[in-house]
Amino acid sequence: MSTTSRTRSKTRLSRSLGIALTPKAARYLEKRPYGPGQHGRTKRKSDSDYAVRLREKQRLRAQYGIREKQLVIAFNEARRHDGLTGENLVELLEMRLDALVLRAGFARTTAQARQMVVHRHILVDGKLVDRPSFRVKPGQLIHVKPRSEAMEPFQVAAAGGHAEVLPPVPGYLEVELDKLQARLVRRPKRAEVPVTCEVQLVVEFYSGR
């Protein structure tokens, strides 16, 4: 799929879910705050309970850019932990390496963060990690490989080039952007995670299957 096609796909999905998945999609939503397609402006009948839960699950998946199987695995793990399953689920997803690369401001979008990891530009405690799903542990240091620091995307990031399109750095991360490094200081708390989702509805979606 070409870059243009991917952009259009993300924008269409953003309008369908009612959330901005990329900075460009955010601009589109400001201009067209309704669903895509010829019936996007028309008032639709009330969604069923199932449809509402399904949409929240899709929202969560889309914001982390993960496959259904990955979300199910994370949900099953969250259910085994103490505490609220929905909050556990978001906290586990937030400790993915690609999610933290984005939160730290190294990347502009989830897709770009994943690409940085897959293309072997990111180290965790000095060791190369090329799996976006890698679970970062509290205390671990995420940093850009020294040989990659001079590349334009990382130079833009180090200069704070993504600050206008990303949420503020959450409290569970300590970031030295000029050094292109970030440390996960503790587990994230759901209230701090900049994700738009009614997690209890996601729990109800999976529990009812």
Coordinates of C-alpha atoms in Angstrom, one line a residue:
M1 CA 0.0 0.0 0.0
S2 CA 1.4 3.4 -0.9
T3 CA 1.9 6.2 1.6
T4 CA -1.0 8.1 0.2
S5 CA -3.3 5.1 0.4
R6 CA -2.3 4.5 4.0
T7 CA -3.0 8.1 4.9
R8 CA -6.4 7.9 3.3
S9 CA -7.1 4.6 5.1
K10 CA -6.1 6.0 8.5
T11 CA -8.2 9.2 7.9
R12 CA -11.2 7.2 6.9
L13 CA -10.9 4.9 9.9
S14 CA -10.4 8.0 12.2
R15 CA -13.6 9.5 10.9
S16 CA -15.4 6.2 11.3
L17 CA -14.3 5.7 15.0
G18 CA -14.5 9.4 15.8
I19 CA -10.9 9.7 17.0
A20 CA -7.8 11.1 15.4
L21 CA -5.3 8.3 14.8
T22 CA -2.7 10.6 13.1
P23 CA -2.0 14.4 13.2
K24 CA -3.3 14.6 9.6
A25 CA -6.5 12.8 10.6
A26 CA -7.0 15.3 13.4
R27 CA -7.0 18.1 10.9
Y28 CA -9.6 16.2 8.7
L29 CA -11.8 15.6 11.8
E30 CA -11.8 19.4 12.5
K31 CA -13.2 20.0 9.1
R32 CA -15.4 17.0 8.8
P33 CA -16.6 15.9 12.3
Y34 CA -18.8 13.1 10.9
G35 CA -18.4 9.6 9.5
P36 CA -17.1 8.8 6.0
G37 CA -19.2 8.0 3.0
Q38 CA -22.3 9.5 1.5
H39 CA -24.4 8.8 4.6
G40 CA -21.8 10.3 7.0
R41 CA -23.7 13.5 7.7
T42 CA -27.0 11.8 8.2
K43 CA -28.3 11.1 11.7
R44 CA -28.1 7.3 12.3
K45 CA -30.3 5.3 14.4
S46 CA -29.1 4.4 17.9
D47 CA -26.4 1.7 17.9
S48 CA -27.1 -1.6 19.6
D49 CA -25.2 -2.4 22.8
Y50 CA -23.1 -4.8 20.8
A51 CA -22.2 -2.2 18.3
V52 CA -21.2 0.3 21.0
R53 CA -18.9 -2.3 22.6
L54 CA -17.5 -3.3 19.3
R55 CA -16.6 0.3 18.4
E56 CA -14.8 0.8 21.7
K57 CA -12.8 -2.4 21.1
Q58 CA -11.9 -1.1 17.6
R59 CA -10.9 2.2 19.0
L60 CA -8.5 0.7 21.4
R61 CA -7.0 -1.6 18.7
A62 CA -6.6 1.3 16.2
Q63 CA -4.9 3.5 18.7
Y64 CA -2.2 0.9 19.4
G65 CA -2.2 -0.3 15.8
I66 CA -2.4 -4.0 16.9
R67 CA -4.1 -7.1 15.5
E68 CA -7.1 -8.7 17.0
K69 CA -5.1 -11.7 18.2
Q70 CA -2.6 -9.4 20.0
L71 CA -5.5 -7.6 21.8
V72 CA -7.1 -10.9 22.9
I73 CA -3.8 -12.1 24.3
A74 CA -3.3 -8.8 26.2
F75 CA -6.9 -9.0 27.5
N76 CA -6.5 -12.6 28.8
E77 CA -3.3 -11.5 30.6
A78 CA -5.1 -8.4 32.1
R79 CA -7.8 -10.6 33.4
R80 CA -5.4 -12.7 35.3
H81 CA -3.9 -9.7 37.1
D82 CA -5.3 -8.2 40.3
G83 CA -7.4 -5.0 39.9
L84 CA -9.8 -3.9 37.2
T85 CA -9.3 -5.8 33.9
G86 CA -9.9 -2.8 31.7
E87 CA -7.4 -0.6 33.4
N88 CA -4.9 -3.5 33.5
L89 CA -5.4 -4.0 29.7
V90 CA -4.5 -0.4 28.9
E91 CA -1.5 -0.4 31.2
L92 CA -0.2 -3.6 29.6
L93 CA -0.6 -2.2 26.1
E94 CA 1.0 1.1 27.1
M95 CA 4.2 -0.8 28.1
R96 CA 4.7 -2.0 24.5
L97 CA 8.0 -0.6 23.1
D98 CA 6.3 1.1 20.1
A99 CA 3.8 2.9 22.4
L100 CA 6.6 4.2 24.6
V101 CA 8.7 5.3 21.7
L102 CA 5.7 7.4 20.6
R103 CA 4.9 8.8 24.1
A104 CA 8.6 9.8 24.5
G105 CA 8.3 12.0 21.3
F106 CA 10.8 10.0 19.2
A107 CA 8.1 9.4 16.6
R108 CA 5.1 11.4 15.2
T109 CA 2.7 8.5 14.9
T110 CA 2.2 4.9 16.1
A111 CA 3.1 3.6 12.6
Q112 CA 6.4 5.6 12.6
A113 CA 7.2 4.4 16.1
R114 CA 6.7 0.8 15.0
Q115 CA 8.8 1.3 11.9
M116 CA 11.7 2.7 14.0
V117 CA 11.6 -0.4 16.2
V118 CA 11.3 -2.9 13.3
H119 CA 14.1 -1.2 11.4
R120 CA 16.4 -1.7 14.4
H121 CA 17.0 1.9 15.5
I122 CA 15.8 1.4 19.1
L123 CA 17.8 0.0 22.1
V124 CA 16.5 -1.1 25.5
D125 CA 19.2 -1.0 28.2
G126 CA 21.8 -1.0 25.4
K127 CA 20.4 -4.0 23.7
L128 CA 18.8 -3.9 20.2
V129 CA 15.1 -4.7 20.2
D130 CA 13.2 -5.0 16.9
R131 CA 9.8 -6.3 18.3
P132 CA 7.2 -3.5 18.7
S133 CA 5.3 -5.7 21.1
F134 CA 8.3 -6.0 23.5
R135 CA 7.2 -5.3 27.0
V136 CA 9.3 -2.6 28.7
K137 CA 9.8 -3.1 32.4
P138 CA 9.9 -0.2 34.9
G139 CA 13.5 1.1 35.3
Q140 CA 14.5 0.1 31.7
L141 CA 16.1 2.8 29.5
I142 CA 14.8 3.2 25.9
H143 CA 17.2 5.1 23.6
V144 CA 18.0 5.5 19.9
K145 CA 21.0 3.6 18.5
P146 CA 24.0 6.0 18.3
R147 CA 24.5 5.2 14.6
S148 CA 20.9 6.3 14.0
E149 CA 20.9 9.5 15.9
A150 CA 22.1 11.6 12.9
M151 CA 19.1 10.5 10.8
E152 CA 16.7 13.2 9.9
P153 CA 13.6 11.8 11.7
F154 CA 15.6 11.5 15.0
Q155 CA 17.1 15.0 14.6
V156 CA 13.5 16.4 14.2
A157 CA 12.4 14.5 17.3
A158 CA 15.5 15.6 19.3
A159 CA 14.6 19.2 18.5
G160 CA 11.1 18.7 19.8
G161 CA 9.6 18.7 16.3
H162 CA 6.6 16.5 17.4
A163 CA 5.6 18.5 20.5
E164 CA 2.7 20.2 18.8
V165 CA 1.0 17.0 17.6
L166 CA 1.6 14.8 20.6
P167 CA 0.1 14.8 24.1
P168 CA 2.4 16.0 27.0
V169 CA 4.9 13.3 28.2
P170 CA 3.1 11.2 30.8
G171 CA 4.3 10.9 34.4
Y172 CA 5.5 7.3 34.0
L173 CA 8.2 8.4 31.6
E174 CA 11.3 10.4 32.2
V175 CA 12.5 11.8 28.8
E176 CA 15.7 13.5 27.8
L177 CA 14.6 14.3 24.2
D178 CA 17.9 16.0 23.3
K179 CA 19.7 12.7 24.1
L180 CA 16.9 10.7 22.5
Q181 CA 16.4 8.6 25.6
A182 CA 13.5 7.8 27.9
R183 CA 13.1 5.7 31.0
L184 CA 9.9 3.9 32.1
V185 CA 10.0 4.8 35.8
R186 CA 6.9 2.9 36.9
R187 CA 3.8 1.1 35.5
P188 CA 1.4 3.5 33.8
K189 CA -1.9 4.3 35.4
R190 CA -5.0 4.3 33.2
A191 CA -5.9 7.9 34.0
E192 CA -2.5 9.0 32.7
V193 CA -2.6 7.2 29.4
P194 CA -3.6 9.4 26.5
V195 CA -5.9 6.9 24.9
T196 CA -9.6 7.6 24.1
C197 CA -11.6 4.5 25.1
E198 CA -14.3 3.3 27.5
V199 CA -12.3 0.3 28.6
Q200 CA -15.2 -1.3 30.6
L201 CA -17.0 -1.7 27.3
V202 CA -14.1 -3.5 25.9
V203 CA -14.1 -5.8 28.8
E204 CA -17.9 -6.4 28.3
F205 CA -17.3 -7.1 24.6
Y206 CA -14.8 -9.9 25.3
S207 CA -16.6 -11.2 28.4
G208 CA -19.8 -11.6 26.4
R209 CA -18.3 -13.8 23.7

